[in-house]
Coordinates of C-alpha atoms and ligand atoms in Angstrom, one line a residue:
M13 CA 107.0 112.3 134.9
E14 CA 106.5 113.9 131.2
Q15 CA 109.2 113.6 129.1
Q16 CA 110.9 116.5 127.2
V17 CA 110.5 115.7 123.6
Q18 CA 113.7 116.3 121.9
K19 CA 113.2 118.9 119.2
K20 CA 114.2 118.5 115.7
R21 CA 117.4 120.6 114.5
I22 CA 117.3 123.1 111.7
F23 CA 120.7 124.7 110.2
S24 CA 120.9 127.1 107.6
G25 CA 123.2 129.3 106.0
I26 CA 123.4 132.6 104.0
Q27 CA 126.5 134.2 102.6
P28 CA 127.2 137.9 103.7
T29 CA 128.0 139.2 100.2
G30 CA 126.3 142.2 98.8
N31 CA 122.8 143.2 99.7
L32 CA 120.3 140.4 100.8
T33 CA 117.3 140.5 98.4
L34 CA 113.8 140.2 98.7
G35 CA 114.6 136.3 97.5
N36 CA 116.6 135.4 100.6
Y37 CA 113.7 136.9 102.7
I38 CA 111.1 134.8 100.5
G39 CA 113.2 131.9 99.8
A40 CA 115.1 131.7 103.6
L41 CA 114.8 134.3 106.0
R42 CA 111.2 134.4 106.4
N43 CA 110.8 130.8 107.0
F44 CA 113.7 130.9 109.8
G45 CA 111.4 133.0 111.9
L46 CA 108.4 131.0 111.4
L47 CA 110.4 127.8 112.5
Q48 CA 112.1 129.0 115.6
D49 CA 109.5 127.8 118.1
E50 CA 108.9 124.4 116.9
Y51 CA 112.6 123.4 115.9
D52 CA 116.0 123.7 117.5
C53 CA 117.7 126.1 115.0
L54 CA 121.2 127.3 113.8
Y55 CA 121.5 130.2 111.5
S56 CA 124.8 130.8 110.1
I57 CA 126.4 133.8 108.2
V58 CA 128.7 131.6 106.3
D59 CA 131.5 134.0 105.5
L60 CA 133.9 131.1 104.8
H61 CA 131.6 130.6 101.7
A62 CA 132.0 134.3 100.6
L63 CA 135.8 133.6 99.8
T64 CA 135.4 131.9 97.0
V65 CA 135.1 134.9 95.1
R66 CA 137.4 138.1 95.6
Q67 CA 135.7 140.1 98.6
N68 CA 137.1 143.5 100.0
P69 CA 138.0 142.9 103.7
T70 CA 136.7 146.1 104.9
E71 CA 133.4 145.6 102.8
L72 CA 133.3 141.7 103.8
R73 CA 133.3 142.8 107.6
K74 CA 130.3 145.4 107.2
A75 CA 128.2 142.9 105.2
C76 CA 128.9 140.4 107.8
L77 CA 127.6 142.8 110.7
R78 CA 124.8 143.9 108.0
T79 CA 123.7 140.2 107.6
M80 CA 123.4 139.6 111.1
S81 CA 121.2 142.8 112.0
I82 CA 119.0 142.0 109.0
F83 CA 118.6 138.3 110.8
L84 CA 117.7 139.8 113.9
A85 CA 115.6 142.5 112.5
S86 CA 113.4 139.8 110.4
G87 CA 112.6 138.4 113.7
L88 CA 115.1 136.0 114.5
D89 CA 115.5 135.6 118.5
P90 CA 118.8 135.0 119.7
E91 CA 117.7 133.2 122.6
K92 CA 115.8 130.6 120.5
N93 CA 118.1 130.2 117.7
I94 CA 121.8 129.9 117.7
I95 CA 123.0 133.0 115.4
Y96 CA 126.5 133.0 114.4
F97 CA 129.5 133.4 111.9
Q98 CA 130.7 130.3 110.5
S99 CA 134.4 131.3 110.5
Q100 CA 134.3 131.7 114.3
V101 CA 133.7 127.9 114.7
P102 CA 137.0 126.3 113.1
A103 CA 135.4 122.8 112.9
H104 CA 133.3 124.0 109.5
A105 CA 136.9 123.9 107.8
E106 CA 137.9 121.1 109.5
L107 CA 135.2 118.9 108.4
G108 CA 135.1 120.4 105.3
W109 CA 138.6 119.0 104.6
L110 CA 137.6 115.5 105.8
L111 CA 134.7 115.3 103.8
D112 CA 136.4 116.6 100.7
C113 CA 138.3 112.9 101.0
Y114 CA 134.7 111.6 100.6
T115 CA 133.6 113.4 97.8
Y116 CA 134.4 112.9 94.2
M117 CA 135.6 115.3 91.7
G118 CA 132.9 113.7 89.3
E119 CA 130.0 114.7 91.7
L120 CA 131.4 118.3 92.2
S121 CA 131.7 119.1 88.5
R122 CA 128.0 118.3 88.1
M123 CA 126.9 121.5 90.4
T124 CA 125.0 124.2 88.6
Q125 CA 126.2 126.7 90.9
F126 CA 130.0 125.7 90.2
K127 CA 129.4 126.0 86.3
D128 CA 127.5 129.4 86.8
K129 CA 130.3 130.8 89.1
S130 CA 133.2 129.6 86.8
A131 CA 131.7 131.3 83.9
K132 CA 130.8 134.4 85.9
H133 CA 134.2 134.4 87.3
A134 CA 136.6 133.0 84.7
D135 CA 139.8 134.5 85.9
N136 CA 139.4 132.9 89.4
I137 CA 138.3 129.2 89.2
N138 CA 139.7 128.4 92.7
C139 CA 139.6 124.9 94.2
G140 CA 137.2 126.7 96.9
L141 CA 134.7 127.6 94.3
F142 CA 134.8 123.7 93.3
A143 CA 134.6 122.4 96.8
Y144 CA 132.0 125.1 98.2
P145 CA 129.2 122.3 98.4
V146 CA 131.4 120.0 100.6
L147 CA 132.2 122.9 103.0
M148 CA 128.1 123.5 102.7
A149 CA 127.8 119.5 103.7
A150 CA 130.3 120.3 106.5
D151 CA 127.9 122.8 108.0
I152 CA 125.0 121.0 107.9
L153 CA 126.6 117.4 109.2
L154 CA 128.4 119.2 111.9
Y155 CA 125.2 120.1 113.7
Q156 CA 123.1 116.9 113.0
A157 CA 120.6 118.9 111.6
D158 CA 117.3 117.0 110.4
L159 CA 116.1 120.0 108.3
V160 CA 117.5 122.5 105.8
P161 CA 115.4 125.4 104.9
I162 CA 116.5 126.8 101.6
G163 CA 115.3 128.1 98.3
A164 CA 115.3 125.7 95.3
D165 CA 118.7 126.8 93.9
Q166 CA 120.2 124.9 96.7
K167 CA 118.7 121.8 96.3
Q168 CA 121.4 120.3 94.2
H169 CA 123.6 121.2 97.1
L170 CA 121.7 119.4 99.7
E171 CA 121.4 116.3 97.7
L172 CA 125.0 116.2 97.7
C173 CA 125.3 116.6 101.1
R174 CA 123.2 113.7 102.0
D175 CA 125.2 111.6 99.3
V176 CA 128.2 112.2 101.0
A177 CA 126.7 111.5 104.5
E178 CA 125.5 108.3 103.5
R179 CA 128.5 107.2 102.2
F180 CA 130.5 108.2 105.2
N181 CA 127.8 106.5 107.7
G182 CA 127.9 103.5 105.1
I183 CA 131.7 103.2 105.9
Y184 CA 132.0 104.3 109.7
G185 CA 128.4 103.5 111.1
D186 CA 125.9 106.1 112.2
V187 CA 128.2 109.5 112.4
F188 CA 125.6 111.7 110.8
T189 CA 121.9 112.5 110.8
I190 CA 120.6 112.6 107.1
P191 CA 119.2 115.9 106.7
E192 CA 116.0 117.1 104.6
G193 CA 115.2 120.3 102.4
Y194 CA 112.9 122.2 103.9
F195 CA 111.2 124.6 100.9
P196 CA 108.7 127.2 100.9
K197 CA 105.6 126.5 99.1
V198 CA 105.6 129.8 97.2
G199 CA 108.5 131.6 96.3
A200 CA 111.1 129.1 96.2
R201 CA 112.6 130.7 93.3
V202 CA 112.0 134.6 93.4
M203 CA 112.8 135.7 89.6
S204 CA 115.1 138.8 88.5
L205 CA 112.7 141.7 87.9
Q206 CA 114.5 142.2 84.7
E207 CA 115.3 138.9 83.2
P208 CA 112.7 136.7 85.1
T209 CA 113.8 133.3 83.7
R210 CA 116.5 133.5 86.0
K211 CA 116.7 133.6 89.8
M212 CA 117.2 136.7 91.7
S213 CA 120.3 137.0 92.8
K214 CA 122.3 139.8 94.9
S215 CA 125.4 139.4 92.7
D216 CA 123.5 140.7 89.7
P217 CA 122.9 144.4 88.8
E218 CA 120.7 146.6 91.2
D219 CA 117.7 146.9 89.3
T220 CA 117.1 143.3 88.8
Y221 CA 116.3 142.8 92.5
I222 CA 115.0 144.1 95.5
A223 CA 117.3 144.1 98.7
I224 CA 115.7 144.3 102.1
L225 CA 117.1 147.2 102.8
D226 CA 115.8 149.0 99.8
K227 CA 113.7 152.3 100.6
P228 CA 110.1 152.3 99.5
D229 CA 110.6 154.9 96.7
V230 CA 113.2 152.8 95.3
I231 CA 111.2 149.4 95.7
R232 CA 108.3 151.0 93.9
K233 CA 110.3 152.4 90.9
K234 CA 112.0 149.0 90.7
I235 CA 108.6 147.1 90.3
R236 CA 107.3 149.6 87.9
R237 CA 110.1 148.8 85.5
A238 CA 109.9 144.9 86.1
V239 CA 109.9 143.4 82.8
T240 CA 106.3 141.8 82.2
D241 CA 105.0 141.2 78.6
C242 CA 102.4 143.3 76.1
D243 CA 99.2 141.2 77.1
N244 CA 98.3 143.1 80.3
T245 CA 96.2 140.3 81.8
V246 CA 97.1 139.2 85.3
V247 CA 97.1 135.6 85.1
F248 CA 99.5 132.8 86.6
D249 CA 101.3 131.4 83.6
P250 CA 105.1 130.9 84.5
E251 CA 106.0 129.5 81.0
N252 CA 104.4 132.1 78.9
K253 CA 104.4 135.0 81.1
P254 CA 107.5 134.9 83.5
G255 CA 107.6 138.4 84.5
V256 CA 103.8 138.4 85.6
A257 CA 104.4 135.1 87.1
N258 CA 107.0 136.0 89.3
L259 CA 105.0 139.2 90.7
M260 CA 102.0 137.3 91.8
S261 CA 104.3 134.5 93.3
I262 CA 105.8 137.5 95.3
M263 CA 102.7 138.7 96.3
S264 CA 101.1 135.7 97.1
A265 CA 103.9 134.9 99.2
L266 CA 103.9 137.8 101.1
S267 CA 100.0 138.2 101.4
G268 CA 99.1 134.4 101.8
R269 CA 96.8 135.2 98.8
T270 CA 96.2 132.2 96.4
M271 CA 97.2 133.0 92.6
D272 CA 93.5 132.9 91.5
E273 CA 92.6 135.5 94.1
I274 CA 95.1 137.8 93.0
S275 CA 94.0 137.1 89.4
A276 CA 90.6 138.0 90.2
D277 CA 91.4 141.1 91.9
Y278 CA 93.8 142.2 89.5
N279 CA 93.0 140.8 85.9
G280 CA 91.7 143.8 83.4
L281 CA 93.3 146.5 85.7
G282 CA 96.2 146.8 83.8
Y283 CA 100.1 146.3 84.8
G284 CA 100.4 149.9 86.1
K285 CA 97.8 149.0 88.9
F286 CA 98.7 145.7 89.7
K287 CA 102.6 146.3 89.9
D288 CA 101.5 149.2 92.2
A289 CA 100.1 146.6 94.8
V290 CA 102.9 144.4 94.5
A291 CA 105.0 147.2 95.7
D292 CA 102.4 148.0 98.6
C293 CA 102.6 144.7 99.5
V294 CA 106.5 144.3 99.3
I295 CA 107.0 147.7 101.3
A296 CA 104.4 146.7 103.6
T297 CA 106.6 143.7 104.6
L298 CA 110.1 145.4 104.7
E299 CA 109.3 148.9 106.2
P300 CA 109.2 147.4 109.6
I301 CA 112.4 145.4 109.3
Q302 CA 114.2 148.2 107.7
A303 CA 113.2 150.3 111.1
E304 CA 114.4 147.2 113.2
Y305 CA 117.6 147.2 111.2
E306 CA 118.1 150.7 112.0
R307 CA 117.8 150.0 115.8
I308 CA 119.8 147.0 116.2
S309 CA 122.6 147.8 113.9
A310 CA 123.3 150.7 115.9
D311 CA 123.8 148.9 118.8
K312 CA 127.3 147.4 118.5
A313 CA 127.1 145.8 122.3
Y314 CA 124.1 143.8 121.5
L315 CA 125.7 142.2 118.4
Q316 CA 128.9 141.3 120.5
Q317 CA 126.8 139.5 122.8
V318 CA 124.5 137.7 120.0
M319 CA 127.9 136.9 118.0
D320 CA 129.6 135.5 121.5
S321 CA 126.8 133.8 122.5
G322 CA 126.2 132.0 119.1
R323 CA 129.7 131.2 118.6
E324 CA 129.9 129.4 122.0
R325 CA 126.7 127.5 121.8
A326 CA 127.7 126.4 118.2
S327 CA 130.9 125.5 119.0
A328 CA 129.8 123.0 121.7
I329 CA 127.5 121.1 119.3
A330 CA 130.3 121.2 116.4
H331 CA 133.1 119.9 119.4
K332 CA 130.9 116.6 119.8
T333 CA 130.8 115.8 116.1
M334 CA 134.1 116.4 115.6
L335 CA 135.3 114.1 118.4
K336 CA 132.7 111.5 117.1
V337 CA 134.2 111.6 113.6
R338 CA 138.0 112.1 114.7
K339 CA 137.5 109.0 116.7
K340 CA 135.8 106.9 113.6
L341 CA 138.6 108.1 111.1
G342 CA 141.5 107.3 113.7
I343 CA 142.9 110.7 113.8
A344 CA 144.0 112.5 117.1
P345 CA 143.0 113.5 119.9
W346 CA 143.5 109.9 121.0
K347 CA 143.8 108.6 124.6
L348 CA 146.8 106.4 125.1
Ligands
AMP425 P1 122.6 133.2 99.0 O1 122.1 134.5 98.7 O2 123.1 132.4 97.7 O3 123.7 133.1 100.4 O4 121.1 132.1 99.6 C1 121.0 132.2 100.8 C2 119.2 131.5 101.1 O5 118.5 132.4 100.1 C3 119.2 130.2 100.6 O6 118.7 129.3 101.3 C4 118.9 130.8 99.0 O7 118.7 129.4 98.4 C5 118.0 131.6 99.2 N1 117.7 132.4 97.9 C6 118.9 132.9 97.2 N2 117.8 133.6 96.2 C7 116.9 133.1 96.1 C8 115.6 133.1 95.1 N3 116.1 134.4 94.3 N4 114.4 132.8 95.5 C9 114.3 132.2 96.7 N5 115.4 131.8 97.5 C10 116.6 132.4 97.4
LIG426 N1 125.2 127.4 99.6 C1 124.2 128.6 100.2 C2 123.6 129.3 99.1 O1 124.8 129.9 98.6 C3 124.5 129.0 101.6 C4 124.8 128.0 102.7 C5 126.1 127.6 103.0 C6 123.9 127.1 103.1 N2 126.2 126.8 104.1 C7 124.7 126.0 103.9 C8 122.3 126.8 103.2 C9 124.3 125.3 104.5 C10 122.1 126.1 103.8 C11 122.9 125.1 104.8 O2 122.3 130.0 99.1

């Protein structure tokens, strides 16, 4: 009889804060859809992570549902993938605490996201912000994930996750699968439209990013206003021409064309024409997602069903890991 080969497992998470951006789409979401047939995938809306900065409860709730609708609208099939809210599986918080006890202050102090976010929120440098990468490690290890599709900005956090998992396994034996990162070849770091040396981020001002739900005229306006340079050449040179390089990367990631092909097509035509072509490409990608989003986000019964089924399926896997971890650590439940 043919033996069923166990598929490799994928885990990734996205915070339900602000508007999901084109960076989230190219760096993460789009890959999620491409992986769903080959792998056993879990995608979590990581609402506990979002609490490291102050959130308005009504807005957070809306953002959670919006994020789930965008996941579905981008082509993630909830039968093939487990799509769920992190806070609905309490084991994340539990394993997060346990792993805190195996992570050093020095390691966490080196995290660039912590440094950036504590500079940005100087009035609220809370312990959650500091321990954020440990919760992320717990997310991944809870499901024994083999692969983690993420943008380049999360590489350092994934390294920490591997270090903590190896440390834990070193003490207790093979408890956790050591995960690998999975990065897109082009577009792992989509940059801000206004400051193309910084990553595009949904927590920055509106004109610096394209939201997945931005309407076509808004997308075109933002791309036309994107910072470039004055030499009017469309060549890929991230160091000296970061603005143009960013727009070329976006076009390349969405159209599959190489930088040379793009350069051959648009060099010499002026930035106006090039920017319009980039906008066409972005609009062509996002318009169908937006139409699906409108349909899905209005269907509360469907969203409820996806949410409930995701929670149950995720909980069952998490429960198995927690039993193993608890046993290794000597904490309850025991069988006397
Ligand atoms: P976040 O918005 O921080 O929750 O990020 C969710 C996912 O999107 C992570 O895998 C990030 O690495 C990815 N991501 C966020 N911003 C970008 C960007 N500007 N370029 C590429 N990937 C990104
Ligand atoms: N830290 C990630 C980000 O800000 C989101 C995240 C939380 C995540 N847990 C995760 C990503 C687990 C991958 C795997 O982008």
